[in-house]
XYZ file of C-alpha atoms in Angstrom:
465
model
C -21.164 13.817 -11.563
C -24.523 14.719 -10.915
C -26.873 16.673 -14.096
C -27.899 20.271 -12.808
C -31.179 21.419 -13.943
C -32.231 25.029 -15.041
C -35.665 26.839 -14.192
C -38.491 26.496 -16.504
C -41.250 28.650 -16.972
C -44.541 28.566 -15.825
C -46.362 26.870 -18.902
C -43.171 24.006 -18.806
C -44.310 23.258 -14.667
C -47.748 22.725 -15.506
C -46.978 20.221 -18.512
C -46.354 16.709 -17.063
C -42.595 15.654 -16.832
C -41.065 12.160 -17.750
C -38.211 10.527 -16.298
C -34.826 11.491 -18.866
C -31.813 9.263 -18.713
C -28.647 9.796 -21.008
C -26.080 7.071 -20.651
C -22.341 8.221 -22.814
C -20.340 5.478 -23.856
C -17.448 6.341 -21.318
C -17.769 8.115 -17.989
C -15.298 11.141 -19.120
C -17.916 12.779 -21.638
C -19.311 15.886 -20.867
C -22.840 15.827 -21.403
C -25.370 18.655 -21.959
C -29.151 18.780 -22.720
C -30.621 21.717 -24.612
C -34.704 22.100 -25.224
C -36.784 23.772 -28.446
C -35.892 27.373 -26.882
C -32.181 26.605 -26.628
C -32.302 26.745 -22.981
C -29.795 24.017 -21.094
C -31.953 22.051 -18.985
C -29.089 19.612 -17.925
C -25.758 19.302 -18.126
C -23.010 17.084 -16.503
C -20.128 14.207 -16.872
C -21.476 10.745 -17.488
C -24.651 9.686 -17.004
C -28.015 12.505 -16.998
C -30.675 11.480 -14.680
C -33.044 13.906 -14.772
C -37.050 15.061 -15.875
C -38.559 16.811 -18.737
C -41.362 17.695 -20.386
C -42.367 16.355 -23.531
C -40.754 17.579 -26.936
C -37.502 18.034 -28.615
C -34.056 17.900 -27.104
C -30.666 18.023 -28.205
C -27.812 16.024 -26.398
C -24.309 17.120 -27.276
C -21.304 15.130 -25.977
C -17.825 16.726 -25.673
C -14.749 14.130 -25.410
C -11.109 14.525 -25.847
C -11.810 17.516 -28.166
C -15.030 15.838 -30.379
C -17.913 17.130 -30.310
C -20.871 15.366 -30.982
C -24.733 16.049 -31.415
C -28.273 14.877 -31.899
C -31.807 15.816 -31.495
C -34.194 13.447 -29.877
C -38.071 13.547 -29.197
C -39.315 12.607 -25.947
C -42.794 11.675 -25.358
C -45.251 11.025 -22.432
C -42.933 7.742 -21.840
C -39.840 7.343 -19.534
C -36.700 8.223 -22.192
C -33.672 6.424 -21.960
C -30.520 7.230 -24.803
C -26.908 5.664 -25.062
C -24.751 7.665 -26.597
C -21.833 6.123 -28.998
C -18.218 7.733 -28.599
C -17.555 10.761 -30.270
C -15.328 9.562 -33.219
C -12.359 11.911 -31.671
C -8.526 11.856 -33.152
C -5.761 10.659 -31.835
C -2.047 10.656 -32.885
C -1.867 6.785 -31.647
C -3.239 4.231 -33.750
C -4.720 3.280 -31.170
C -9.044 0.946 -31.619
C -12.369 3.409 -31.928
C -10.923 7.240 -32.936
C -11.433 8.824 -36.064
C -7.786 7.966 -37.028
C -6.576 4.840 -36.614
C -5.152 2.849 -39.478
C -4.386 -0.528 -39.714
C -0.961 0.254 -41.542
C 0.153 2.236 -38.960
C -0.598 0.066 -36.487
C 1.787 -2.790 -38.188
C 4.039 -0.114 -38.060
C 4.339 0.719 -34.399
C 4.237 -3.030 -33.587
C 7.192 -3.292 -35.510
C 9.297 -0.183 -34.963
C 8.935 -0.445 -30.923
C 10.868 -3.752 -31.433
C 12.989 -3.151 -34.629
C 15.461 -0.437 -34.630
C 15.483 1.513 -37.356
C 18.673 3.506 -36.484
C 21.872 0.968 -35.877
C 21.322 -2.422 -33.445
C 19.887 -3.101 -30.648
C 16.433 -2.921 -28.623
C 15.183 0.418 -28.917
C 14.594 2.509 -25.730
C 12.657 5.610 -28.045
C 10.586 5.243 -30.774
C 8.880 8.237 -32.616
C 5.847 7.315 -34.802
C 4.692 10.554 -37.269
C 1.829 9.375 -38.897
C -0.772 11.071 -41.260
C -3.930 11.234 -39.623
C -5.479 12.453 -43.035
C -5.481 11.641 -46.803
C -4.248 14.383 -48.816
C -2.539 16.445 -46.338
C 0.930 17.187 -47.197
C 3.544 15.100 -45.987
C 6.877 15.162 -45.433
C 8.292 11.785 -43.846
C 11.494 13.429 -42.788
C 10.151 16.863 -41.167
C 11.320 15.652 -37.432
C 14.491 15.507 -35.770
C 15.632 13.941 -32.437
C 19.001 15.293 -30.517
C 20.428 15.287 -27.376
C 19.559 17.447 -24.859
C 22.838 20.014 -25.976
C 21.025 20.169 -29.334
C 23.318 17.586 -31.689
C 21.395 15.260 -33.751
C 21.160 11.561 -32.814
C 18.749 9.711 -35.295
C 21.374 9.595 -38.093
C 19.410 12.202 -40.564
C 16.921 11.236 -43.240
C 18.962 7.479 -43.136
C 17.945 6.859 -39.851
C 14.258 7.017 -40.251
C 11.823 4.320 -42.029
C 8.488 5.704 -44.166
C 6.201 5.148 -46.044
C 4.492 7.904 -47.997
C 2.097 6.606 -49.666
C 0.118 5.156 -46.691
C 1.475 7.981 -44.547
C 4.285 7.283 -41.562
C 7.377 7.713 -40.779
C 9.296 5.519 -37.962
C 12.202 6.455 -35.938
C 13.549 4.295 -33.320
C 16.834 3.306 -31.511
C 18.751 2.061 -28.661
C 19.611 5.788 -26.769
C 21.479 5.511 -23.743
C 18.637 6.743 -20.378
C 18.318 10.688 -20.315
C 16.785 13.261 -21.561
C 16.527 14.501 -25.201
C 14.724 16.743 -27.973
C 12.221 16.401 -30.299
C 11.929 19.374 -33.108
C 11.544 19.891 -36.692
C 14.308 20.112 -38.553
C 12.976 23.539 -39.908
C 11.645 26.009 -37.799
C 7.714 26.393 -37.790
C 5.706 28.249 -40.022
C 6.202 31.756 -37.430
C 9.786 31.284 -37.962
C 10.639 30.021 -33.750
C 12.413 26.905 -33.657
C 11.017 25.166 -30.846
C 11.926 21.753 -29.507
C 9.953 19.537 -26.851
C 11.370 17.639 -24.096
C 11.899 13.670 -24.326
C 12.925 11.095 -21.754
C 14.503 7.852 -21.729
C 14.383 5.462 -18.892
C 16.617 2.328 -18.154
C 15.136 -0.770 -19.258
C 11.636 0.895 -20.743
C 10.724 1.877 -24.202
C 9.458 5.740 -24.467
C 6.744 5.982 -27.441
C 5.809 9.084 -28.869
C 3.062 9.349 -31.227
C 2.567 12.507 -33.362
C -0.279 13.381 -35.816
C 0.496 15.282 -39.442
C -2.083 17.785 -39.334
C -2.890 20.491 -42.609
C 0.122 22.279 -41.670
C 2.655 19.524 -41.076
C 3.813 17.609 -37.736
C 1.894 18.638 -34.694
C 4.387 17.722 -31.877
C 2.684 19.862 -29.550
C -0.509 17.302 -29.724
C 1.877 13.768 -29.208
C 0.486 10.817 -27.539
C 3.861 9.573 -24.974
C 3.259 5.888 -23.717
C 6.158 3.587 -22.152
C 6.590 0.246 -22.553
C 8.965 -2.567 -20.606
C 12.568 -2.417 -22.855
C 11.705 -5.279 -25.482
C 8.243 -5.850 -25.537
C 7.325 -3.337 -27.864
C 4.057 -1.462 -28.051
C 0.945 -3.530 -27.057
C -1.909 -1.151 -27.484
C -3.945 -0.706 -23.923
C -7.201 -1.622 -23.403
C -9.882 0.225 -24.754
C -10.462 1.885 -21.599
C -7.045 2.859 -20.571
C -6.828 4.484 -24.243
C -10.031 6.645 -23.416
C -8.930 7.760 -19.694
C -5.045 8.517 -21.650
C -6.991 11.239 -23.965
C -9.459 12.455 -21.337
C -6.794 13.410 -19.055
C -4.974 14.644 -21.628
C -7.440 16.897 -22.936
C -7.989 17.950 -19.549
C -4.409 18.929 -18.702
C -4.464 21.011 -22.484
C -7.620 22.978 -20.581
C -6.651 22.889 -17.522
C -9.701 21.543 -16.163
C -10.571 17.662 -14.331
C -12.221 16.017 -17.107
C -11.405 12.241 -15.835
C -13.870 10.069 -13.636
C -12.367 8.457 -11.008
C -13.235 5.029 -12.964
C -11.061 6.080 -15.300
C -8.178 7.792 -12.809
C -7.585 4.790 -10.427
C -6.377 2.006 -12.935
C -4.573 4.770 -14.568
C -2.758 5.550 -11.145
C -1.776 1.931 -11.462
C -1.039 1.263 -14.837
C 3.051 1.877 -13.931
C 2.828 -0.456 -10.783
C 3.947 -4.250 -11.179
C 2.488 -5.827 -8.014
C -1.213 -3.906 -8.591
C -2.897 -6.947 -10.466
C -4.591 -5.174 -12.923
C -2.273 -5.204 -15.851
C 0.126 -8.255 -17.063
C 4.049 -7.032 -17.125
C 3.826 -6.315 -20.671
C 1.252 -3.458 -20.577
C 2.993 -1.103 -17.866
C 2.751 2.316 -18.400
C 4.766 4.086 -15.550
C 3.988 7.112 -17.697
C 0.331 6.621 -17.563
C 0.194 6.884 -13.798
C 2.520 10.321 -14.306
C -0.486 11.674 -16.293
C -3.271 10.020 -13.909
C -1.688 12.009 -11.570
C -1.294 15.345 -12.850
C -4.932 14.704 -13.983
C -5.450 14.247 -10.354
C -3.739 17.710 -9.751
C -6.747 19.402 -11.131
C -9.212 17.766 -8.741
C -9.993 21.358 -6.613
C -9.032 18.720 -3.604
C -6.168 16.526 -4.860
C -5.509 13.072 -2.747
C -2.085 13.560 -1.996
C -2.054 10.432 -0.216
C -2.584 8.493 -2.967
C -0.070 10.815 -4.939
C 2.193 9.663 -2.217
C 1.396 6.309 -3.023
C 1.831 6.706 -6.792
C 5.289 8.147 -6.638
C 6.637 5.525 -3.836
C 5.458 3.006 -6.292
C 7.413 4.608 -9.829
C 10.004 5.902 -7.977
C 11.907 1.949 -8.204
C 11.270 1.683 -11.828
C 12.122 5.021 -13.602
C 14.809 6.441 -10.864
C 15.499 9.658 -12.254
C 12.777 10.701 -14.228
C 11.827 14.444 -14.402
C 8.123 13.987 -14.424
C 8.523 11.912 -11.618
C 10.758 14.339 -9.781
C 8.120 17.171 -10.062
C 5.534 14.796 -8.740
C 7.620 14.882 -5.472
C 8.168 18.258 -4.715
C 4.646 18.092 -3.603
C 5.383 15.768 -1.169
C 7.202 15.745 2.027
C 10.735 14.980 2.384
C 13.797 15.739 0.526
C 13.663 18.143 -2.108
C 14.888 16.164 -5.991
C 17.467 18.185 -7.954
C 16.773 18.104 -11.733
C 18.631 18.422 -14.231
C 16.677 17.522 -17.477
C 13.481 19.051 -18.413
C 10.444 17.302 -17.718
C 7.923 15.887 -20.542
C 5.293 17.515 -19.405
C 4.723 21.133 -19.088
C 2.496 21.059 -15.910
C 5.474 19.123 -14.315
C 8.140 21.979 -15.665
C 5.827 24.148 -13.663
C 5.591 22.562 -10.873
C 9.731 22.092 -10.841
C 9.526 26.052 -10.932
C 7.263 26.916 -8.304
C 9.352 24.297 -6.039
C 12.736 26.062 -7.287
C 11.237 29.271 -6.217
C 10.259 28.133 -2.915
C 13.665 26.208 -2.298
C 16.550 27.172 -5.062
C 18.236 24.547 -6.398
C 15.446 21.881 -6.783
C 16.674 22.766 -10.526
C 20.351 22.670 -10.632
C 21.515 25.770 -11.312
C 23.319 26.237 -14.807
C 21.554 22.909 -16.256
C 20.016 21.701 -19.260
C 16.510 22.335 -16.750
C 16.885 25.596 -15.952
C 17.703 26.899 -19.441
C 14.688 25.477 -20.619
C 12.695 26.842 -18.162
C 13.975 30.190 -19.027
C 12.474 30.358 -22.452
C 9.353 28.080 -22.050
C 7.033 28.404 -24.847
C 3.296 27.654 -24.140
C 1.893 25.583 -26.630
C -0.076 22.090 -25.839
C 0.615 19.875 -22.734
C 4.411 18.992 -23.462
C 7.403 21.169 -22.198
C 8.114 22.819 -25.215
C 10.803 25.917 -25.678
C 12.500 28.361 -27.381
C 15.861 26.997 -28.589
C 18.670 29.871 -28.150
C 21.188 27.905 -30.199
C 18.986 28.394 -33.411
C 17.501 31.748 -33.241
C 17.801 33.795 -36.244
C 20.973 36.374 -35.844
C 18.898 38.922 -36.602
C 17.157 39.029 -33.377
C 14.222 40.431 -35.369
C 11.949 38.864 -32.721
C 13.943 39.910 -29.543
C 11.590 43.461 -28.667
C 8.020 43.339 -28.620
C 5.636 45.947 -28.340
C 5.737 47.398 -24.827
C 3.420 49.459 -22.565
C 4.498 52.935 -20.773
C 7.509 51.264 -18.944
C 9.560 50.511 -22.063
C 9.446 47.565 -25.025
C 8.637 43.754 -23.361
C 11.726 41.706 -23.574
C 11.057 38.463 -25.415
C 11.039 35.372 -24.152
C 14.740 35.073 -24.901
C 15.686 37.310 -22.321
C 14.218 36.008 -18.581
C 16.023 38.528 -16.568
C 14.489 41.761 -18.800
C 11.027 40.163 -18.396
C 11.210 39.884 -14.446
C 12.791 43.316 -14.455
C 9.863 45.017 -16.905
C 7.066 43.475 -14.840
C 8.355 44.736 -11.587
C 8.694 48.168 -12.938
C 5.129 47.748 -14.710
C 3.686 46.885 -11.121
C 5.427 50.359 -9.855
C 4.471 52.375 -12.932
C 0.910 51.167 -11.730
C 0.849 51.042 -8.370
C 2.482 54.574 -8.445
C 5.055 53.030 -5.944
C 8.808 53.151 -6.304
C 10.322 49.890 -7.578
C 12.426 48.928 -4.118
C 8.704 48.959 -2.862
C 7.444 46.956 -5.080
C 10.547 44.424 -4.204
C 9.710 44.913 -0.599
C 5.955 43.989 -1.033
C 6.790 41.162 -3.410
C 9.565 38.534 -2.445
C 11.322 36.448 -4.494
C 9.102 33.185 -4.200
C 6.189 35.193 -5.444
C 7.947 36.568 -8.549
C 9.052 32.951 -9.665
C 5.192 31.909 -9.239
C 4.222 35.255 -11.253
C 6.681 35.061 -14.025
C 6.694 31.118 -14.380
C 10.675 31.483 -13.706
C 13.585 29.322 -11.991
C 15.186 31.402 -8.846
C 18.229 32.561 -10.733
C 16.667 34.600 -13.509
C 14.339 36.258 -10.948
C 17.455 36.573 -8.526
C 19.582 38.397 -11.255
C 16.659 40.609 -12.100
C 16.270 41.751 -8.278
C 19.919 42.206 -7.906
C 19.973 44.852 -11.077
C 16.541 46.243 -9.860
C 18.171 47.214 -6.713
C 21.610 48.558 -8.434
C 19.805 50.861 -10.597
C 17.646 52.199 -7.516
C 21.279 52.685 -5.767
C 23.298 53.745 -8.046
């Protein structure tokens, strides 16, 4: 991307300008120049070409949430600066971040070929791993069920730690399908949340999460795959960086991956592309590539089309993938499982919306996307099975049309934003209905058809009745 320059006064035209060149060590960083007065006189992602006058500058980098500064004096000759990575964390192990530790690094090696719960080659492994000495840690704080909610890594037994240089391993043979990860006690504000997991047939799913001040941070995971068997073989360095720069874009919602970086992403999951051997395929990788892609203002679709034929005969089935394709042309998926990531659980609901049934009505899916939760990248929700009786959290404040239904309760939250839009509007609330169809409330509330559908239908029988 190209620098964009600010105007300068009068006294700054007449001084003589020199050439200014800032070079980042990886094409994702955004760059921006600042002068004496504080004024940006460049800014951009990658490389700054630009002029200035003589004098001091400071050049801060921003990368996968690091930020990074320095001041710099330019004189009456051309300036040129590279600019080392911003020492960023990561919840992998993974080469160059602020985090990585060789002890944990034995450990993943190990654990995505070892099971640590029963036999077998394990299709999941869940790494926790302290990114910090000193922070409390508790090996045991996170659980992994089914996707009905019962426990499947055996309890404390099934896991492997070490305290004292700060992990704890999970990993198993779990039959393809989707599952949970939570903590086995609610968080700190009391909501017991859990966050969508998939397994594929014949790959490994890896799932890396950093032990922040406060305990586990799920909601900040690394997820890689990796061919059933082979275990984790860390990507190259530049795969690593384009993995967090997407990521970090999808947690702001904005494109912060070159394409140098997004193409062998897009790849990463494709056998026959000749860029990686078969034991560094990362279908999963080209699922993030694309949603990265996504928030291009003028997404390829072609080439989405081309990274979704090319998945599609390796993980058949997988939610993330399925979302993917209600982009596309053709027929509609049906899903059944929640998908990993939470801008595929939205796109599953604006398709649903659109054409009911792309989540099967009644599933595992739909629940979830009832009671969505927004915290971080990963589909993450409200668990109804383990709310407190009390239902001390179930009314929130509300405005002039009543209290706001929690999140717990989709139908009362489609229902008290229709009548908020009539209270405002002044309109009645068959109006609003009229003026609004059912498509448009899905994309609006971030709902599946049904719970949008029941809401109209009891709209309408109180306006009867």
């Amino acid at each position: 991307m190209s620098s964009s320059e600010q105007p300068r006064s009068a006294a700054a035209e007449r001084r003589p300008e020199v050439p200014f060149v800032v070079i980042p060590d990886t094409p994702s960083v955004l760059v921006s120049v600042t002068d004496e007065a504080m004024k940006e006189v460049a800014h951009g992602m990658g490389t700054i070409e630009t002029t200035v006058t003589p004098g001091i500058y400071r050049i801060e980098q921003r990368f996968a949430g690091a930020v990074a500064s320095q001041l710099v004096e330019v004189g009456t000759a051309a300036f040129t600066a590279r600019l080392p990575l911003p020492r960023i964390p990561a919840p992998a192990p993974v080469e160059r971040t602020a985090t990585t530790q060789a002890a944990h690094r034995e450990a993943t090696l190990r654990w995505s070929r070892e099971s640590t719960h029963r036999r077998g080659r394990p299709s999941l492994m869940v790494l926790l791993r302290n990114l910090r000495r000193g922070w409390r840690f508790d090996p045991y704080a996170l659980q992994i069920t089914a996707g009905g909610g019962a426990a499947v890594d055996g309890g404390e037994p099934g896991w492997r730690a070490d305290p004292q240089q700060g992990w704890a391993a999970w990993s198993g043979r779990l039959a393809p399908g989707g599952y949970r990860l939570r903590l086995r006690e609610p968080t700190g504000e009391g909501l017991p949340l859990a966050q969508a997991l998939w397994v594929s047939e014949g790959w490994t799913t890896l799932v890396f999460v950093g032990n922040g001040p406060y305990g586990p941070q799920p909601q900040d995971a690394t997820v890689e795959m990796a061919p059933l068997g082979t275990g984790w073989r860390p990507a190259d360095e530049a795969l690593n960086l384009a993995r967090e720069a997407a990521l970090s874009g999808l947690r702001q919602g904005i494109d912060l991956t070159s394409d140098r970086q997004l193409f062998p992403m897009l790849d990463s999951g494709r056998p026959d592309s000749g860029r990686l051997d078969s034991g560094r395929l990362d279908p999963f990788l080209g699922i993030v590539g694309a949603h990265a892609m996504l928030l291009d203002r003028a997404p390829d679709l072609r080439r989405l089309d081309e990274v979704v034929q090319s998945l599609a005969p390796h993980i058949p089935g997988h939610p993330d993938l399925a979302a993917l394709r209600t982009l596309l042309d053709g027929t509609p998926p049906q899903v059944t499982s929640p998908p990993m990531l939470a801008a595929s659980c939205q796109l599953l609901i604006r398709a649903d919306g659109a054409d009911p049934g792309v989540i099967k009505d009644g599933s595992m899916a739909e629940s979830v996307a009832e009671h969505l939760v927004g915290r971080g990248v990963w589909t993450t929700w409200l668990e109804e099975e383990r709310r407190p009786a009390s239902g001390s959290r179930s009314v929130l404040a509300g405005g002039p049309t009543g209290p706001r239904p929690s999140v717990a309760d989709p139908v009362g939250r489609v229902q008290a934003y229709v009548r908020e839009i009539a209270h405002l509007a002044d309109k009645p609330v068959e109006e609003v209905l009229r003026d609004v169809p059912r498509e448009e409330l899905c994309r609006r509330t971030g709902l599946p058809h049904r719970p949008v559908d029941r809401a109209i239908e009891g709209l309408r029988g109180v306006e009867e009745g």
